[in-house]
């Protein structure tokens, strides 16, 4: 009887873990999908409210501030109410706010909507990663790269769907509504499958130091590059006259597809080549991608540039997180938290700063600056992997 009870218990635990894996994948996919639905809408929203580059930069800063404000708050709340409630709040929050973005008729209407959208994104991002750590531990095998690959797959699907709808002549509002409905449906399927996370004492926020400072800087560069491609990539190809407004989202969709491919095979690639070579190759792919995007007069080559950037940056961040866990300058948990906070500040707040630089110079000039920053990754690869 005891053996039968133990076997039943093991089977039930395996079933719960399998369900939690599905829920985590749906959470990563949904958040990536919802945030990517925003990218093809940017040119239309910008034109609707009559914003220039500097004003758009301020608006994107609202999105970033909403996210960065919600992230530490989520870390505190996790220990009290668990990850499930916070994932659901963030996921359904993004679905509710997404249709409000193309509805905004002025800067003052768009700013709070973007702040709420960013706060929802920040909340689900932190909570689902904490949930993913527990699911990975229960499963007893690496899963994190796959989870993040599904976020990229969601990016690809969201940008692809909205680009297709807008290219076929659909208005921005119904396109955003469809994206919101699909996001909410995915969250509904995931809802009963999340683990009942009990949590523990919240970890304090600390400033990175030592090797962690280098990792945080490089994570910020990688995330800033990805965020810039999301928020400014469509406007760059429009400035260069490469694509029409209806098809400008093809660039980010191409980048997302490349990131999906790289992340889904990332564990095998890193195992075969090693961290240092992956960082060196990633820097090379990113640099070539920027050169194609900024110099090529032909749309297919510019889209190939988006792909090169996606392939280059995709597996950088997993390596930085692994290195943060191995270093001894700080406790691993605090180091990973510091790298995460700095990285997401790059992806969420960096594009806002790009708006001010673009207003003073041009969008192309800001992307040349990003290309120079990306060179820091291969230059510091030995520092990251040598300890």
Tab-separated table of C-alpha atoms in Angstrom:
chain	number	residue	atom	x	y	z
A	1	UNK	CA	0.000	0.000	0.000
A	2	UNK	CA	2.866	2.364	0.850
A	3	UNK	CA	4.566	1.715	-2.506
A	4	UNK	CA	1.293	2.347	-4.331
A	5	UNK	CA	0.765	5.596	-2.428
A	6	UNK	CA	4.294	6.757	-3.217
A	7	UNK	CA	3.884	5.852	-6.888
A	8	UNK	CA	0.600	7.758	-7.027
A	9	UNK	CA	2.214	10.746	-5.368
A	10	UNK	CA	5.124	10.708	-7.832
A	11	UNK	CA	2.714	10.462	-10.763
A	12	UNK	CA	0.629	13.356	-9.461
A	13	UNK	CA	3.740	15.483	-8.975
A	14	UNK	CA	4.917	14.688	-12.514
A	15	UNK	CA	1.506	15.673	-13.852
A	16	UNK	CA	1.564	18.979	-11.945
A	17	UNK	CA	5.066	19.730	-13.185
A	18	UNK	CA	4.121	18.972	-16.790
A	19	UNK	CA	1.106	21.266	-16.483
A	20	UNK	CA	3.280	23.980	-14.935
A	21	UNK	CA	5.741	23.696	-17.824
A	22	UNK	CA	2.891	24.322	-20.264
A	23	UNK	CA	1.637	27.273	-18.205
A	24	UNK	CA	5.126	28.790	-18.091
A	25	UNK	CA	5.540	28.414	-21.843
A	26	UNK	CA	2.181	30.078	-22.406
A	27	UNK	CA	3.143	32.952	-20.089
A	28	UNK	CA	6.433	33.557	-21.921
A	29	UNK	CA	4.740	33.303	-25.314
A	30	UNK	CA	1.861	35.601	-24.313
A	31	UNK	CA	4.058	38.356	-22.924
A	32	UNK	CA	6.310	38.262	-25.983
A	33	UNK	CA	3.272	38.239	-28.273
A	34	UNK	CA	1.545	41.180	-26.589
A	35	UNK	CA	4.600	43.454	-26.452
A	36	UNK	CA	5.438	42.707	-30.104
A	37	UNK	CA	1.906	43.688	-31.141
A	38	UNK	CA	2.894	47.214	-30.123
A	39	UNK	CA	5.850	47.449	-32.555
A	40	UNK	CA	3.901	47.611	-35.870
A	41	UNK	CA	1.450	50.071	-34.310
A	42	UNK	CA	4.126	52.660	-33.442
A	43	UNK	CA	4.208	54.500	-36.813
A	44	UNK	CA	0.402	54.748	-36.843
A	45	UNK	CA	0.159	55.903	-33.230
A	46	UNK	CA	2.979	58.416	-33.783
A	47	UNK	CA	1.156	59.879	-36.779
A	48	UNK	CA	-2.214	59.891	-35.005
A	49	UNK	CA	-1.006	61.976	-32.071
A	50	UNK	CA	1.385	64.087	-34.188
A	51	UNK	CA	4.460	63.311	-32.060
A	52	UNK	CA	8.025	64.025	-33.159
A	53	UNK	CA	10.991	61.795	-32.266
A	54	UNK	CA	11.682	63.563	-28.949
A	55	UNK	CA	8.033	63.298	-27.861
A	56	UNK	CA	7.955	59.638	-28.858
A	57	UNK	CA	11.097	59.133	-26.777
A	58	UNK	CA	9.342	60.618	-23.748
A	59	UNK	CA	6.332	58.393	-24.333
A	60	UNK	CA	8.523	55.297	-24.553
A	61	UNK	CA	10.130	56.452	-21.314
A	62	UNK	CA	6.671	56.146	-19.727
A	63	UNK	CA	6.562	52.521	-20.829
A	64	UNK	CA	10.034	51.913	-19.433
A	65	UNK	CA	9.343	53.673	-16.138
A	66	UNK	CA	6.155	51.657	-15.691
A	67	UNK	CA	8.073	48.416	-16.164
A	68	UNK	CA	11.096	49.278	-14.030
A	69	UNK	CA	8.812	50.517	-11.237
A	70	UNK	CA	6.753	47.321	-11.298
A	71	UNK	CA	9.752	44.968	-11.277
A	72	UNK	CA	11.052	45.533	-7.713
A	73	UNK	CA	7.477	45.755	-6.437
A	74	UNK	CA	6.795	42.369	-8.005
A	75	UNK	CA	9.858	40.943	-6.259
A	76	UNK	CA	8.449	42.041	-2.916
A	77	UNK	CA	4.927	40.786	-3.636
A	78	UNK	CA	6.089	37.353	-4.823
A	79	UNK	CA	7.099	36.360	-1.294
A	80	UNK	CA	3.642	37.263	-0.048
A	81	UNK	CA	1.158	36.192	-2.721
A	82	UNK	CA	3.187	33.939	-5.031
A	83	UNK	CA	3.949	34.103	-8.730
A	84	UNK	CA	0.610	32.863	-10.094
A	85	UNK	CA	-1.459	35.929	-9.167
A	86	UNK	CA	1.239	38.290	-10.430
A	87	UNK	CA	1.651	36.470	-13.750
A	88	UNK	CA	-2.096	36.619	-14.308
A	89	UNK	CA	-2.305	40.289	-13.312
A	90	UNK	CA	0.497	41.192	-15.708
A	91	UNK	CA	-0.753	39.029	-18.583
A	92	UNK	CA	-4.380	40.109	-18.443
A	93	UNK	CA	-3.227	43.684	-17.807
A	94	UNK	CA	-1.326	43.716	-21.103
A	95	UNK	CA	-4.362	42.311	-22.900
A	96	UNK	CA	-6.617	45.012	-21.448
A	97	UNK	CA	-4.290	47.942	-22.175
A	98	UNK	CA	-3.125	46.954	-25.683
A	99	UNK	CA	-6.302	48.209	-27.471
A	100	UNK	CA	-6.040	51.530	-25.629
A	101	UNK	CA	-2.739	52.361	-27.371
A	102	UNK	CA	-4.140	52.969	-30.900
A	103	UNK	CA	-7.172	54.688	-29.354
A	104	UNK	CA	-5.053	57.452	-27.811
A	105	UNK	CA	-5.659	60.787	-29.533
A	106	UNK	CA	-3.005	62.818	-27.719
A	107	UNK	CA	0.283	62.541	-25.873
A	108	UNK	CA	-1.560	62.890	-22.555
A	109	UNK	CA	-3.801	59.925	-23.315
A	110	UNK	CA	-1.011	57.708	-24.627
A	111	UNK	CA	1.422	58.346	-21.755
A	112	UNK	CA	-0.629	56.683	-18.941
A	113	UNK	CA	-1.662	53.846	-21.255
A	114	UNK	CA	1.981	53.097	-22.054
A	115	UNK	CA	2.889	53.290	-18.357
A	116	UNK	CA	0.197	50.717	-17.515
A	117	UNK	CA	1.261	48.528	-20.429
A	118	UNK	CA	4.866	48.710	-19.217
A	119	UNK	CA	3.906	47.971	-15.612
A	120	UNK	CA	1.964	44.891	-16.712
A	121	UNK	CA	4.940	43.749	-18.789
A	122	UNK	CA	7.360	44.286	-15.901
A	123	UNK	CA	5.139	42.367	-13.507
A	124	UNK	CA	4.650	39.304	-15.691
A	125	UNK	CA	8.309	39.312	-16.742
A	126	UNK	CA	9.680	39.059	-13.204
A	127	UNK	CA	6.988	36.689	-11.939
A	128	UNK	CA	7.175	34.249	-14.845
A	129	UNK	CA	10.979	34.043	-14.585
A	130	UNK	CA	10.743	33.205	-10.877
A	131	UNK	CA	8.068	30.633	-11.714
A	132	UNK	CA	10.299	29.249	-14.479
A	133	UNK	CA	13.180	28.726	-12.023
A	134	UNK	CA	10.968	26.579	-9.800
A	135	UNK	CA	9.563	24.601	-12.736
A	136	UNK	CA	13.079	23.973	-14.029
A	137	UNK	CA	14.191	22.759	-10.587
A	138	UNK	CA	11.223	20.393	-10.319
A	139	UNK	CA	11.814	19.066	-13.823
A	140	UNK	CA	15.481	18.340	-13.147
A	141	UNK	CA	16.655	19.463	-16.591
A	142	UNK	CA	17.520	22.744	-18.367
A	143	UNK	CA	14.437	24.559	-19.594
A	144	UNK	CA	15.220	28.283	-19.376
A	145	UNK	CA	16.503	28.727	-22.927
A	146	UNK	CA	13.358	27.090	-24.254
A	147	UNK	CA	11.145	29.350	-22.155
A	148	UNK	CA	12.925	32.438	-23.460
A	149	UNK	CA	12.741	30.984	-26.953
A	150	UNK	CA	8.963	30.970	-26.623
A	151	UNK	CA	9.071	34.649	-25.637
A	152	UNK	CA	10.908	35.279	-28.919
A	153	UNK	CA	8.403	33.066	-30.753
A	154	UNK	CA	5.661	35.219	-29.264
A	155	UNK	CA	7.516	38.310	-30.519
A	156	UNK	CA	7.598	36.827	-33.999
A	157	UNK	CA	3.924	35.852	-33.939
A	158	UNK	CA	2.750	39.194	-32.545
A	159	UNK	CA	4.760	41.318	-34.958
A	160	UNK	CA	3.836	39.016	-37.839
A	161	UNK	CA	0.112	39.045	-37.133
A	162	UNK	CA	-0.146	42.825	-36.727
A	163	UNK	CA	2.056	43.463	-39.764
A	164	UNK	CA	-0.101	41.131	-41.861
A	165	UNK	CA	-3.351	42.716	-40.718
A	166	UNK	CA	-2.104	46.268	-41.285
A	167	UNK	CA	-0.674	45.331	-44.686
A	168	UNK	CA	-4.086	43.941	-45.694
A	169	UNK	CA	-5.685	47.261	-44.819
A	170	UNK	CA	-7.031	46.524	-41.350
A	171	UNK	CA	-7.288	49.511	-39.028
A	172	UNK	CA	-4.933	49.678	-36.014
A	173	UNK	CA	-7.703	49.361	-33.391
A	174	UNK	CA	-9.291	46.073	-34.559
A	175	UNK	CA	-5.800	44.679	-35.158
A	176	UNK	CA	-4.833	45.506	-31.569
A	177	UNK	CA	-8.127	44.066	-30.303
A	178	UNK	CA	-7.414	40.734	-31.985
A	179	UNK	CA	-3.942	40.673	-30.433
A	180	UNK	CA	-5.464	41.392	-27.017
A	181	UNK	CA	-8.056	38.627	-27.343
A	182	UNK	CA	-5.430	36.048	-28.313
A	183	UNK	CA	-3.237	37.109	-25.376
A	184	UNK	CA	-6.154	36.751	-22.949
A	185	UNK	CA	-7.104	33.324	-24.346
A	186	UNK	CA	-3.567	32.017	-23.829
A	187	UNK	CA	-3.573	33.295	-20.247
A	188	UNK	CA	-6.955	31.639	-19.622
A	189	UNK	CA	-5.566	28.281	-20.744
A	190	UNK	CA	-2.525	28.733	-18.486
A	191	UNK	CA	-4.426	29.933	-15.392
A	192	UNK	CA	-5.233	26.591	-13.688
A	193	UNK	CA	-1.824	25.095	-14.463
A	194	UNK	CA	0.530	27.447	-12.602
A	195	UNK	CA	2.318	26.223	-9.475
A	196	UNK	CA	1.112	27.505	-6.113
A	197	UNK	CA	4.409	29.203	-5.341
A	198	UNK	CA	4.922	29.912	-1.645
A	199	UNK	CA	8.033	32.036	-1.979
A	200	UNK	CA	10.326	33.218	0.779
A	201	UNK	CA	11.857	36.391	2.129
A	202	UNK	CA	12.343	39.006	-0.615
A	203	UNK	CA	15.902	39.631	-1.734
A	204	UNK	CA	17.143	43.220	-1.319
A	205	UNK	CA	17.978	45.371	-4.315
A	206	UNK	CA	21.740	45.934	-4.594
A	207	UNK	CA	24.068	47.713	-6.963
A	208	UNK	CA	26.273	45.422	-9.066
A	209	UNK	CA	30.002	45.337	-8.379
A	210	UNK	CA	33.079	43.568	-9.682
A	211	UNK	CA	32.476	41.137	-12.523
A	212	UNK	CA	28.743	41.572	-11.967
A	213	UNK	CA	29.090	45.210	-13.016
A	214	UNK	CA	30.587	44.073	-16.339
A	215	UNK	CA	27.818	41.495	-16.801
A	216	UNK	CA	25.171	44.090	-15.993
A	217	UNK	CA	26.677	46.512	-18.514
A	218	UNK	CA	26.762	43.907	-21.284
A	219	UNK	CA	23.254	42.709	-20.472
A	220	UNK	CA	22.121	46.316	-20.715
A	221	UNK	CA	23.743	46.611	-24.163
A	222	UNK	CA	22.110	43.401	-25.402
A	223	UNK	CA	18.690	44.346	-24.084
A	224	UNK	CA	19.059	47.934	-25.335
A	225	UNK	CA	19.759	46.601	-28.819
A	226	UNK	CA	16.672	44.409	-28.715
A	227	UNK	CA	14.525	47.234	-27.350
A	228	UNK	CA	15.785	49.649	-29.986
A	229	UNK	CA	14.885	47.203	-32.735
A	230	UNK	CA	11.398	46.833	-31.256
A	231	UNK	CA	10.644	50.530	-30.812
A	232	UNK	CA	12.751	52.181	-33.531
A	233	UNK	CA	13.459	49.517	-36.153
A	234	UNK	CA	10.290	50.250	-38.128
A	235	UNK	CA	10.989	53.995	-38.066
A	236	UNK	CA	14.578	53.418	-39.235
A	237	UNK	CA	13.527	51.555	-42.383
A	238	UNK	CA	10.929	54.259	-43.027
A	239	UNK	CA	13.564	57.002	-42.653
A	240	UNK	CA	15.794	55.188	-45.126
A	241	UNK	CA	12.872	54.687	-47.546
A	242	UNK	CA	13.277	50.901	-47.604
A	243	UNK	CA	9.742	49.825	-46.657
A	244	UNK	CA	6.239	51.283	-46.527
A	245	UNK	CA	4.496	52.009	-43.186
A	246	UNK	CA	2.242	48.979	-43.688
A	247	UNK	CA	5.194	46.577	-44.060
A	248	UNK	CA	7.690	48.277	-41.731
A	249	UNK	CA	7.009	45.633	-39.076
A	250	UNK	CA	8.719	43.043	-41.289
A	251	UNK	CA	12.054	44.082	-39.835
A	252	UNK	CA	11.251	43.245	-36.246
A	253	UNK	CA	9.414	40.112	-37.354
A	254	UNK	CA	12.595	38.969	-39.125
A	255	UNK	CA	14.714	39.733	-36.060
A	256	UNK	CA	12.271	37.804	-33.857
A	257	UNK	CA	12.371	34.769	-36.167
A	258	UNK	CA	16.176	34.746	-36.026
A	259	UNK	CA	16.113	34.985	-32.226
A	260	UNK	CA	13.651	32.099	-32.000
A	261	UNK	CA	15.930	29.916	-34.119
A	262	UNK	CA	19.031	30.855	-32.121
A	263	UNK	CA	17.405	30.402	-28.704
A	264	UNK	CA	15.723	27.115	-29.508
A	265	UNK	CA	19.132	25.713	-30.432
A	266	UNK	CA	21.077	27.809	-27.927
A	267	UNK	CA	21.798	25.126	-25.339
A	268	UNK	CA	23.327	22.830	-27.969
A	269	UNK	CA	25.303	25.657	-29.578
A	270	UNK	CA	26.804	26.826	-26.270
A	271	UNK	CA	27.654	23.235	-25.289
A	272	UNK	CA	29.459	22.651	-28.569
A	273	UNK	CA	31.292	25.977	-28.978
A	274	UNK	CA	31.628	27.298	-25.439
A	275	UNK	CA	30.590	30.630	-23.987
A	276	UNK	CA	33.499	32.690	-25.310
A	277	UNK	CA	33.143	31.627	-28.933
A	278	UNK	CA	29.395	32.200	-28.843
A	279	UNK	CA	29.958	35.742	-27.560
A	280	UNK	CA	32.601	36.414	-30.228
A	281	UNK	CA	30.375	35.056	-32.997
A	282	UNK	CA	27.401	36.921	-31.562
A	283	UNK	CA	29.320	40.182	-31.705
A	284	UNK	CA	30.351	39.468	-35.313
A	285	UNK	CA	26.790	38.667	-36.405
A	286	UNK	CA	25.471	41.789	-34.658
A	287	UNK	CA	28.072	44.074	-36.251
A	288	UNK	CA	27.475	42.716	-39.753
A	289	UNK	CA	23.736	43.002	-39.179
A	290	UNK	CA	24.006	46.687	-38.283
A	291	UNK	CA	26.199	47.352	-41.337
A	292	UNK	CA	23.639	45.740	-43.650
A	293	UNK	CA	20.754	47.568	-42.009
A	294	UNK	CA	22.439	50.969	-42.154
A	295	UNK	CA	24.259	50.795	-45.501
A	296	UNK	CA	22.271	48.525	-47.803
A	297	UNK	CA	19.974	50.284	-50.302
A	298	UNK	CA	17.985	47.080	-50.926
A	299	UNK	CA	15.168	45.972	-48.584
A	300	UNK	CA	16.079	42.234	-48.683
A	301	UNK	CA	19.613	42.961	-47.469
A	302	UNK	CA	18.295	45.307	-44.780
A	303	UNK	CA	15.984	42.534	-43.583
A	304	UNK	CA	18.998	40.217	-43.575
A	305	UNK	CA	20.593	42.790	-41.283
A	306	UNK	CA	17.687	42.432	-38.864
A	307	UNK	CA	18.246	38.663	-38.948
A	308	UNK	CA	21.976	39.046	-38.267
A	309	UNK	CA	21.308	41.237	-35.237
A	310	UNK	CA	18.749	38.732	-33.927
A	311	UNK	CA	21.141	35.800	-34.323
A	312	UNK	CA	23.923	37.790	-32.685
A	313	UNK	CA	22.178	38.943	-29.502
A	314	UNK	CA	19.901	35.932	-28.896
A	315	UNK	CA	22.277	33.798	-26.805
A	316	UNK	CA	24.271	36.580	-25.165
A	317	UNK	CA	21.896	37.086	-22.242
A	318	UNK	CA	21.688	33.387	-21.187
A	319	UNK	CA	25.491	33.369	-21.028
A	320	UNK	CA	25.514	36.516	-18.881
A	321	UNK	CA	22.991	34.991	-16.459
A	322	UNK	CA	25.031	31.778	-16.205
A	323	UNK	CA	28.207	33.754	-15.564
A	324	UNK	CA	26.409	35.778	-12.872
A	325	UNK	CA	25.486	32.532	-11.156
A	326	UNK	CA	29.103	31.285	-11.221
A	327	UNK	CA	30.933	34.444	-10.101
A	328	UNK	CA	31.975	34.997	-6.476
A	329	UNK	CA	32.009	38.809	-6.223
A	330	UNK	CA	28.411	38.744	-4.955
A	331	UNK	CA	25.911	36.099	-3.855
A	332	UNK	CA	24.594	34.462	-7.064
A	333	UNK	CA	20.953	35.325	-6.403
A	334	UNK	CA	21.703	38.997	-5.862
A	335	UNK	CA	24.020	39.048	-8.867
A	336	UNK	CA	21.344	37.622	-11.159
A	337	UNK	CA	18.837	40.129	-9.772
A	338	UNK	CA	21.260	43.002	-10.461
A	339	UNK	CA	21.945	41.815	-14.021
A	340	UNK	CA	18.230	41.377	-14.659
A	341	UNK	CA	17.312	44.839	-13.389
A	342	UNK	CA	20.072	46.546	-15.381
A	343	UNK	CA	19.285	44.523	-18.488
A	344	UNK	CA	15.601	45.298	-18.467
A	345	UNK	CA	16.324	48.954	-17.781
A	346	UNK	CA	18.250	48.839	-21.057
A	347	UNK	CA	15.448	47.289	-23.080
A	348	UNK	CA	12.679	49.418	-21.579
A	349	UNK	CA	14.250	52.812	-20.865
A	350	UNK	CA	17.118	52.893	-23.359
A	351	UNK	CA	14.861	53.327	-26.418
A	352	UNK	CA	13.431	56.447	-24.790
A	353	UNK	CA	16.918	57.988	-24.661
A	354	UNK	CA	17.339	57.075	-28.327
A	355	UNK	CA	14.443	59.419	-29.074
A	356	UNK	CA	16.363	62.419	-27.764
A	357	UNK	CA	19.504	61.495	-29.695
A	358	UNK	CA	17.445	60.890	-32.844
A	359	UNK	CA	15.809	64.302	-32.484
A	360	UNK	CA	19.214	65.994	-32.246
A	361	UNK	CA	20.810	63.932	-35.043
A	362	UNK	CA	18.875	61.198	-36.870
A	363	UNK	CA	17.561	57.708	-36.252
A	364	UNK	CA	20.375	56.309	-38.409
A	365	UNK	CA	22.982	58.044	-36.263
A	366	UNK	CA	21.606	56.447	-33.107
A	367	UNK	CA	21.837	53.008	-34.698
A	368	UNK	CA	25.487	53.646	-35.560
A	369	UNK	CA	25.965	54.322	-31.855
A	370	UNK	CA	24.303	51.008	-31.009
A	371	UNK	CA	26.640	49.231	-33.420
A	372	UNK	CA	29.627	50.657	-31.542
A	373	UNK	CA	28.160	49.645	-28.166
A	374	UNK	CA	27.609	46.088	-29.430
A	375	UNK	CA	31.372	45.761	-29.959
A	376	UNK	CA	31.769	45.764	-26.158
A	377	UNK	CA	30.481	42.184	-26.042
A	378	UNK	CA	33.289	40.521	-28.043
A	379	UNK	CA	35.852	42.916	-26.535
A	380	UNK	CA	34.905	41.836	-23.011
A	381	UNK	CA	34.189	38.174	-23.834
A	382	UNK	CA	37.421	37.017	-22.179
A	383	UNK	CA	36.585	38.926	-19.001
A	384	UNK	CA	33.116	37.342	-18.854
A	385	UNK	CA	34.225	33.772	-19.545
A	386	UNK	CA	37.705	33.756	-18.041
A	387	UNK	CA	36.598	33.302	-14.425
